[in-house]
Amino acid sequence: MSVDVEVETTRTDKRVAAILVSLVLAANNAGAYVLSIVAARLLAPSAFGELSSLLAVLVIGVVPAMGLQTVVALRVARKLQDSGTLLALGLTTSAIVATIGLLLAPVLVFVLHLDSVVPALLLAVTLGPLTLLGLFHGLLQGSGRFALLAGLMALEGAGKVGGSLIGLLIGGDATGALAGTAIGSYLVIFCGWILCGRQRPRKAGRNAGEVLHAAQAMLALVLLVNLDLVLARHTLPATEAGEYALGAIVTKIAYWLPQAVGVLVLPRFANGDDRRRILPAALAVCAALDAVVLLVSVVAGPRLLTFIGGSGYAASTMPVWPFALAGSMLALVQILLFSRLAAGDRRVTVLMWTTVVVETVLVTAWLHSSAVQVVTVAACCAGGLALSGAVLEWRSRRR
């Protein structure tokens, strides 16, 4: 009888932790939307487009953190390494990422048409702590400590989004917002180190190849989530790029809404039998959640842009549903990607990068005369990738 009670208690604890993770992710995403809405209302369309493109690059820049988190979570779930060794790996990875960011700062000034190098340098300084944060996420996620993970995510949202909002309100531009992001991020990693037991780094194991593979695949995914916004900023007039940035918020809503599903199932994917059993249900939950976003975008239409950005966008006729469709497809791609990474399937990386190249070439070379053309390319590429990932998964099950 006591064993049954203990099992039921464990299941209840996991359900509560799952709810906590979902709520915190929703709150963090809501905070990101608030940041976008405040920025859209405070800044001129061209300035808002600048800040949105910089934040999109920041998301791309922390992709190694996502790869690090994925690898660490899977290795902890399989009990392959201790946290001290993994901490050394995280510190090395974060130092490399920050250095690369500093070296590429002048390139961002040219690509995004920035008036100053300062925002690009602040972005690079922020990459180090955000990469290391991926390690702490992975340690908690892989060990199933979802309640602590939810707490760290809540601190992350308060530090990053809260810092950005404060910096935006004080500075009134992208530089102020990114300065706040940097300060908040350093505070968060200190809290993460404490929550994970104040571990000391030990000699790093030979995980560089595994992290690089996961980081490559996650980089391709995050590029696809943000690539259209960067390309729109580079190819469209400033005002239209600012309008596109509002539509991209809908893409983020559709992509982020089911994100808790991936957080919760990734450790289960470490076991092959669990992975094959859980994957269909995870995909179904993602599809159901995003169906709501797609329906709202179809019914509301361009009026949704006015709701998000204010009366300055009341004259917009840009359709919103393609943005929701693109985000929905990418949410499915993320779950399929986690499954293939857990299975050690290297083909998925080729698929991801092929899609990045195709979208980049199509937009930069031909289809960039309007915002509708850019988002149509993004939605079609995301849908094709989701279908290709499903085919890979189906073929692996037939072996």
Coordinates of C-alpha atoms in Angstrom, one line a residue:
M1 CA 0.0 0.0 0.0
S2 CA 2.8 2.4 0.9
V3 CA 4.5 1.8 -2.5
D4 CA 1.3 2.7 -4.3
V5 CA 0.9 5.9 -2.3
E6 CA 4.6 6.8 -3.0
V7 CA 4.1 6.2 -6.8
E8 CA 0.9 8.3 -6.8
T9 CA 2.7 11.1 -4.9
T10 CA 5.5 11.0 -7.4
R11 CA 3.0 11.2 -10.3
T12 CA 1.3 14.1 -8.6
D13 CA 4.5 15.9 -8.1
K14 CA 5.4 15.5 -11.7
R15 CA 2.0 16.9 -12.8
V16 CA 2.5 19.9 -10.5
A17 CA 6.0 20.5 -11.8
A18 CA 4.7 20.2 -15.4
I19 CA 2.1 22.8 -14.7
L20 CA 4.7 25.1 -13.1
V21 CA 7.0 24.8 -16.1
S22 CA 4.1 25.6 -18.4
L23 CA 2.9 28.6 -16.4
V24 CA 6.4 30.0 -16.2
L25 CA 7.1 29.6 -19.9
A26 CA 3.7 31.2 -20.6
A27 CA 4.6 34.1 -18.2
N28 CA 8.1 34.5 -19.8
N29 CA 6.6 34.6 -23.3
A30 CA 4.0 37.0 -22.2
G31 CA 6.7 39.2 -20.8
A32 CA 8.5 39.0 -24.2
Y33 CA 5.3 40.1 -25.9
V34 CA 4.9 42.9 -23.4
L35 CA 8.4 44.0 -24.2
S36 CA 7.6 44.0 -27.9
I37 CA 4.3 45.9 -27.4
V38 CA 5.9 48.5 -25.2
A39 CA 8.8 48.9 -27.7
A40 CA 6.3 49.2 -30.6
R41 CA 4.4 51.9 -28.8
L42 CA 7.4 53.9 -27.6
L43 CA 9.6 53.7 -30.7
A44 CA 9.1 54.8 -34.2
P45 CA 8.6 51.9 -36.7
S46 CA 12.2 52.1 -37.9
A47 CA 13.6 52.1 -34.4
F48 CA 11.3 49.3 -33.4
G49 CA 12.5 47.3 -36.4
E50 CA 16.1 47.9 -35.3
L51 CA 15.4 46.6 -31.7
S52 CA 13.4 43.6 -33.0
S53 CA 16.2 42.6 -35.4
L54 CA 18.8 42.9 -32.6
L55 CA 16.7 40.8 -30.2
A56 CA 16.3 38.2 -33.0
V57 CA 20.1 38.1 -33.4
L58 CA 20.4 37.6 -29.7
V59 CA 18.1 34.6 -29.8
I60 CA 20.2 33.2 -32.6
G61 CA 23.4 33.9 -30.6
V62 CA 22.2 31.9 -27.7
V63 CA 21.6 28.8 -29.8
P64 CA 24.8 27.1 -28.4
A65 CA 23.0 27.4 -25.0
M66 CA 20.1 25.4 -26.4
G67 CA 22.5 22.8 -27.9
L68 CA 24.3 22.7 -24.6
Q69 CA 21.1 22.3 -22.7
T70 CA 19.9 19.5 -24.9
V71 CA 23.2 17.5 -24.6
V72 CA 23.4 18.1 -20.8
A73 CA 19.8 17.1 -20.2
L74 CA 20.2 13.9 -22.2
R75 CA 23.5 13.0 -20.6
V76 CA 22.2 13.7 -17.1
A77 CA 19.0 11.6 -17.8
R78 CA 21.3 8.7 -18.9
K79 CA 23.6 9.3 -15.9
L80 CA 26.7 9.5 -18.0
Q81 CA 28.5 12.4 -16.4
D82 CA 28.7 14.5 -13.2
S83 CA 27.7 18.1 -13.0
G84 CA 31.2 19.4 -12.3
T85 CA 32.5 18.0 -15.6
L86 CA 29.5 19.4 -17.4
L87 CA 30.0 22.8 -15.7
A88 CA 33.5 23.0 -17.2
L89 CA 32.0 22.2 -20.6
G90 CA 29.5 25.0 -20.1
L91 CA 32.1 27.6 -19.1
T92 CA 34.2 26.8 -22.1
T93 CA 31.2 27.0 -24.5
S94 CA 30.1 30.3 -23.1
A95 CA 33.6 31.9 -23.4
I96 CA 33.8 30.8 -27.0
V97 CA 30.4 32.2 -27.9
A98 CA 31.0 35.5 -26.2
T99 CA 34.3 35.9 -28.1
I100 CA 32.7 35.1 -31.4
G101 CA 30.0 37.7 -30.7
L102 CA 32.5 40.4 -30.0
L103 CA 34.4 39.6 -33.2
L104 CA 31.2 39.7 -35.3
A105 CA 29.9 43.0 -33.8
P106 CA 31.0 45.1 -36.8
V107 CA 29.3 42.7 -39.2
L108 CA 26.0 43.3 -37.4
V109 CA 26.4 47.1 -37.8
F110 CA 26.6 46.6 -41.5
V111 CA 23.9 43.9 -41.9
L112 CA 21.3 45.6 -39.7
H113 CA 22.2 49.2 -40.7
L114 CA 22.9 50.3 -37.1
D115 CA 24.0 53.8 -36.3
S116 CA 26.4 52.7 -33.6
V117 CA 28.4 49.6 -32.7
V118 CA 27.4 49.9 -29.0
P119 CA 24.2 47.8 -29.3
A120 CA 26.1 45.1 -31.1
L121 CA 28.8 45.0 -28.4
L122 CA 26.2 44.9 -25.6
L123 CA 24.6 42.0 -27.4
A124 CA 27.9 40.1 -27.5
V125 CA 28.5 40.7 -23.8
T126 CA 25.1 39.2 -23.1
L127 CA 25.8 36.0 -25.0
G128 CA 28.3 34.6 -22.4
P129 CA 25.9 34.4 -19.4
L130 CA 22.9 33.3 -21.5
T131 CA 25.0 30.4 -22.9
L132 CA 26.0 29.3 -19.5
L133 CA 22.4 29.5 -18.4
G134 CA 21.7 26.6 -20.9
L135 CA 23.9 24.4 -18.8
F136 CA 21.9 25.1 -15.6
H137 CA 18.7 24.4 -17.5
G138 CA 20.0 21.1 -18.8
L139 CA 21.2 20.0 -15.3
L140 CA 17.8 20.6 -13.8
Q141 CA 15.8 19.3 -16.8
G142 CA 17.8 16.1 -17.2
S143 CA 17.5 15.2 -13.5
G144 CA 13.7 15.8 -13.6
R145 CA 13.9 18.7 -11.1
F146 CA 11.2 20.6 -13.0
A147 CA 10.0 22.6 -10.0
L148 CA 13.5 24.1 -9.6
L149 CA 13.7 24.5 -13.4
A150 CA 10.5 26.5 -13.3
G151 CA 12.0 28.7 -10.6
L152 CA 15.1 29.3 -12.6
M153 CA 13.0 30.1 -15.7
A154 CA 11.0 32.6 -13.7
L155 CA 14.2 34.3 -12.6
E156 CA 15.4 34.3 -16.2
G157 CA 12.3 36.0 -17.3
A158 CA 12.5 38.6 -14.6
G159 CA 16.2 39.2 -15.3
K160 CA 16.1 39.3 -19.1
V161 CA 12.7 40.8 -19.9
G162 CA 12.5 42.9 -16.8
G163 CA 16.0 44.2 -17.4
S164 CA 15.2 45.0 -21.0
L165 CA 12.0 46.8 -20.1
I166 CA 13.8 48.9 -17.5
G167 CA 16.6 49.7 -19.9
L168 CA 14.1 50.6 -22.6
L169 CA 12.2 52.9 -20.4
I170 CA 15.3 54.6 -19.1
G171 CA 17.3 54.8 -22.3
G172 CA 14.5 55.0 -24.8
D173 CA 16.3 53.0 -27.5
A174 CA 17.9 49.7 -28.4
T175 CA 21.1 50.5 -26.5
G176 CA 19.3 51.0 -23.3
A177 CA 17.2 47.8 -23.7
L178 CA 20.2 45.6 -24.4
A179 CA 22.1 47.1 -21.5
G180 CA 19.3 46.1 -19.2
T181 CA 19.3 42.6 -20.8
A182 CA 23.0 42.2 -20.1
I183 CA 22.8 43.2 -16.4
G184 CA 19.8 41.0 -15.8
S185 CA 21.4 38.0 -17.5
Y186 CA 24.5 38.1 -15.2
L187 CA 22.3 38.2 -12.1
V188 CA 20.4 35.1 -13.4
I189 CA 23.4 32.9 -14.0
F190 CA 24.5 33.6 -10.4
C191 CA 21.1 32.4 -9.2
G192 CA 21.4 29.3 -11.5
W193 CA 24.7 28.3 -10.1
I194 CA 23.3 28.4 -6.6
L195 CA 20.2 26.4 -7.5
C196 CA 22.3 23.7 -9.1
G197 CA 24.3 23.2 -6.0
R198 CA 27.3 25.6 -6.3
Q199 CA 29.3 23.1 -8.3
R200 CA 33.0 23.6 -9.0
P201 CA 34.2 22.9 -12.6
R202 CA 36.2 19.8 -13.2
K203 CA 38.1 18.6 -16.2
A204 CA 35.8 18.7 -19.2
G205 CA 34.9 15.4 -20.9
R206 CA 35.0 14.8 -24.6
N207 CA 31.6 16.2 -25.4
A208 CA 32.6 18.9 -27.8
G209 CA 31.4 16.9 -30.9
E210 CA 28.1 16.1 -29.4
V211 CA 27.5 19.7 -28.3
L212 CA 28.5 21.0 -31.7
H213 CA 26.1 18.7 -33.4
A214 CA 23.2 19.6 -31.2
A215 CA 24.1 23.3 -31.4
Q216 CA 24.2 23.2 -35.2
A217 CA 20.8 21.6 -35.4
M218 CA 19.4 24.1 -32.8
L219 CA 21.1 27.0 -34.5
A220 CA 19.3 26.0 -37.8
L221 CA 16.0 25.9 -35.9
V222 CA 16.4 29.2 -34.2
L223 CA 17.6 30.7 -37.5
L224 CA 14.4 29.6 -39.1
V225 CA 12.3 31.1 -36.3
N226 CA 14.0 34.4 -36.6
L227 CA 15.6 34.4 -40.1
D228 CA 12.6 35.9 -41.9
L229 CA 12.6 38.9 -39.5
V230 CA 16.3 39.5 -40.1
L231 CA 15.9 39.1 -43.9
A232 CA 12.8 41.4 -43.8
R233 CA 14.9 44.0 -42.0
H234 CA 17.7 43.7 -44.6
T235 CA 15.5 43.7 -47.7
L236 CA 12.3 45.7 -47.0
P237 CA 11.9 49.4 -46.4
A238 CA 12.3 50.5 -42.8
T239 CA 8.6 51.1 -42.2
E240 CA 7.5 47.8 -43.8
A241 CA 10.1 46.0 -41.9
G242 CA 8.7 47.4 -38.7
E243 CA 5.2 46.2 -39.7
Y244 CA 6.7 42.8 -40.4
A245 CA 8.2 42.8 -36.9
L246 CA 4.7 42.9 -35.5
G247 CA 3.6 40.0 -37.6
A248 CA 6.7 38.1 -36.4
I249 CA 5.3 38.4 -32.9
V250 CA 2.5 36.1 -34.0
T251 CA 5.1 33.6 -35.3
K252 CA 6.7 33.6 -31.9
I253 CA 3.4 33.1 -30.1
A254 CA 2.7 30.0 -32.2
Y255 CA 6.2 28.7 -31.8
W256 CA 6.5 29.4 -28.0
L257 CA 3.0 28.4 -26.9
P258 CA 3.7 24.6 -26.9
Q259 CA 7.3 25.0 -25.8
A260 CA 6.7 23.4 -22.4
V261 CA 5.9 20.2 -24.2
G262 CA 9.5 20.0 -25.5
V263 CA 10.9 20.8 -22.1
L264 CA 9.0 18.0 -20.4
V265 CA 9.5 15.3 -23.0
L266 CA 13.2 15.7 -23.8
P267 CA 14.4 13.7 -20.8
R268 CA 12.0 11.0 -21.7
F269 CA 13.4 10.9 -25.2
A270 CA 16.7 9.6 -23.8
N271 CA 15.0 6.2 -23.7
G272 CA 14.2 4.8 -27.1
D273 CA 11.0 3.0 -26.1
D274 CA 9.7 6.0 -24.3
R275 CA 10.6 8.2 -27.2
R276 CA 8.6 6.2 -29.7
R277 CA 5.6 6.0 -27.4
I278 CA 5.5 9.7 -26.3
L279 CA 6.4 11.4 -29.6
P280 CA 2.9 11.1 -31.3
A281 CA 1.2 12.5 -28.2
A282 CA 3.6 15.4 -28.0
L283 CA 3.1 16.3 -31.6
A284 CA -0.7 16.2 -31.1
V285 CA -0.6 18.5 -28.1
C286 CA 1.5 21.0 -30.1
A287 CA -0.9 20.9 -33.0
A288 CA -3.9 21.4 -30.8
L289 CA -2.4 24.4 -29.1
D290 CA -1.3 26.1 -32.3
A291 CA -4.7 25.5 -33.9
V292 CA -6.1 28.1 -31.6
V293 CA -3.4 30.6 -32.6
L294 CA -4.1 29.9 -36.3
L295 CA -7.8 30.3 -35.8
V296 CA -7.5 33.6 -34.0
S297 CA -5.2 35.0 -36.7
V298 CA -7.6 34.0 -39.5
V299 CA -10.6 35.5 -37.7
A300 CA -8.9 38.7 -36.5
G301 CA -6.8 39.3 -39.6
P302 CA -4.8 42.6 -39.9
R303 CA -6.8 44.0 -36.9
L304 CA -4.5 41.8 -34.8
L305 CA -1.6 44.1 -35.8
T306 CA -3.5 47.2 -34.5
F307 CA -4.1 45.4 -31.3
I308 CA -0.5 44.5 -30.8
G309 CA 1.2 47.7 -32.1
G310 CA -1.4 50.4 -31.6
S311 CA -3.3 52.8 -33.9
G312 CA -0.2 53.5 -36.0
Y313 CA -0.7 50.2 -37.7
A314 CA -4.5 50.6 -38.3
A315 CA -4.0 51.0 -42.0
S316 CA -2.1 47.7 -42.4
T317 CA -3.6 45.1 -44.7
M318 CA -0.9 42.5 -44.2
P319 CA -2.4 39.1 -43.5
V320 CA -1.4 37.6 -40.2
W321 CA -2.3 33.9 -40.6
P322 CA 0.9 33.0 -42.6
F323 CA 2.9 34.1 -39.6
A324 CA 0.9 31.8 -37.3
L325 CA 1.2 29.0 -39.8
A326 CA 5.0 29.4 -39.9
G327 CA 5.3 29.3 -36.1
S328 CA 3.0 26.3 -35.8
M329 CA 5.1 24.3 -38.3
L330 CA 8.3 25.2 -36.5
A331 CA 6.8 24.1 -33.1
L332 CA 6.3 20.6 -34.7
V333 CA 9.8 20.8 -36.1
Q334 CA 11.2 21.4 -32.6
I335 CA 9.6 18.2 -31.2
L336 CA 10.8 16.1 -34.2
L337 CA 14.3 17.6 -33.8
F338 CA 14.5 16.6 -30.2
S339 CA 13.5 13.1 -31.1
R340 CA 16.1 12.8 -33.8
L341 CA 18.9 14.3 -31.6
A342 CA 18.1 11.9 -28.8
A343 CA 18.3 9.0 -31.4
G344 CA 21.7 10.3 -32.6
D345 CA 20.4 10.9 -36.1
R346 CA 22.8 13.2 -38.0
R347 CA 20.6 13.5 -41.1
V348 CA 18.3 15.9 -39.3
T349 CA 21.1 18.5 -39.2
V350 CA 21.5 18.3 -43.0
L351 CA 17.7 18.8 -43.4
M352 CA 17.7 21.8 -41.1
W353 CA 20.6 23.6 -42.7
T354 CA 19.3 22.9 -46.2
T355 CA 16.0 24.6 -45.3
V356 CA 18.0 27.7 -43.9
V357 CA 19.9 28.0 -47.2
V358 CA 16.8 27.6 -49.3
E359 CA 14.9 30.3 -47.4
T360 CA 17.8 32.7 -47.4
V361 CA 18.3 32.3 -51.2
L362 CA 14.7 32.6 -52.1
V363 CA 14.2 35.8 -50.0
T364 CA 17.4 37.6 -50.8
A365 CA 17.5 36.7 -54.5
W366 CA 13.8 36.8 -55.6
L367 CA 10.9 37.0 -53.2
H368 CA 11.4 40.2 -51.2
S369 CA 9.2 42.8 -52.9
S370 CA 6.7 42.7 -50.0
A371 CA 6.2 41.4 -46.5
V372 CA 3.7 38.9 -47.8
Q373 CA 6.3 37.3 -50.1
V374 CA 8.8 37.0 -47.3
V375 CA 6.4 35.4 -44.8
T376 CA 5.0 33.0 -47.5
V377 CA 8.5 31.7 -48.1
A378 CA 9.1 31.3 -44.3
A379 CA 5.8 29.4 -43.9
C380 CA 6.4 27.1 -46.9
C381 CA 10.0 26.3 -45.8
A382 CA 8.8 25.5 -42.2
G383 CA 6.0 23.2 -43.5
G384 CA 8.4 21.4 -45.8
L385 CA 10.8 20.8 -43.0
A386 CA 8.1 19.5 -40.7
L387 CA 7.0 17.0 -43.4
S388 CA 10.6 15.9 -44.0
G389 CA 11.2 15.4 -40.2
A390 CA 8.1 13.3 -40.0
V391 CA 9.4 11.1 -42.9
L392 CA 12.7 10.6 -41.1
E393 CA 10.9 9.6 -38.0
W394 CA 8.6 7.2 -39.8
R395 CA 11.5 5.5 -41.7
S396 CA 13.5 5.1 -38.4
R397 CA 10.5 3.2 -36.9
R398 CA 10.3 0.8 -39.8
R399 CA 13.9 -0.5 -39.2

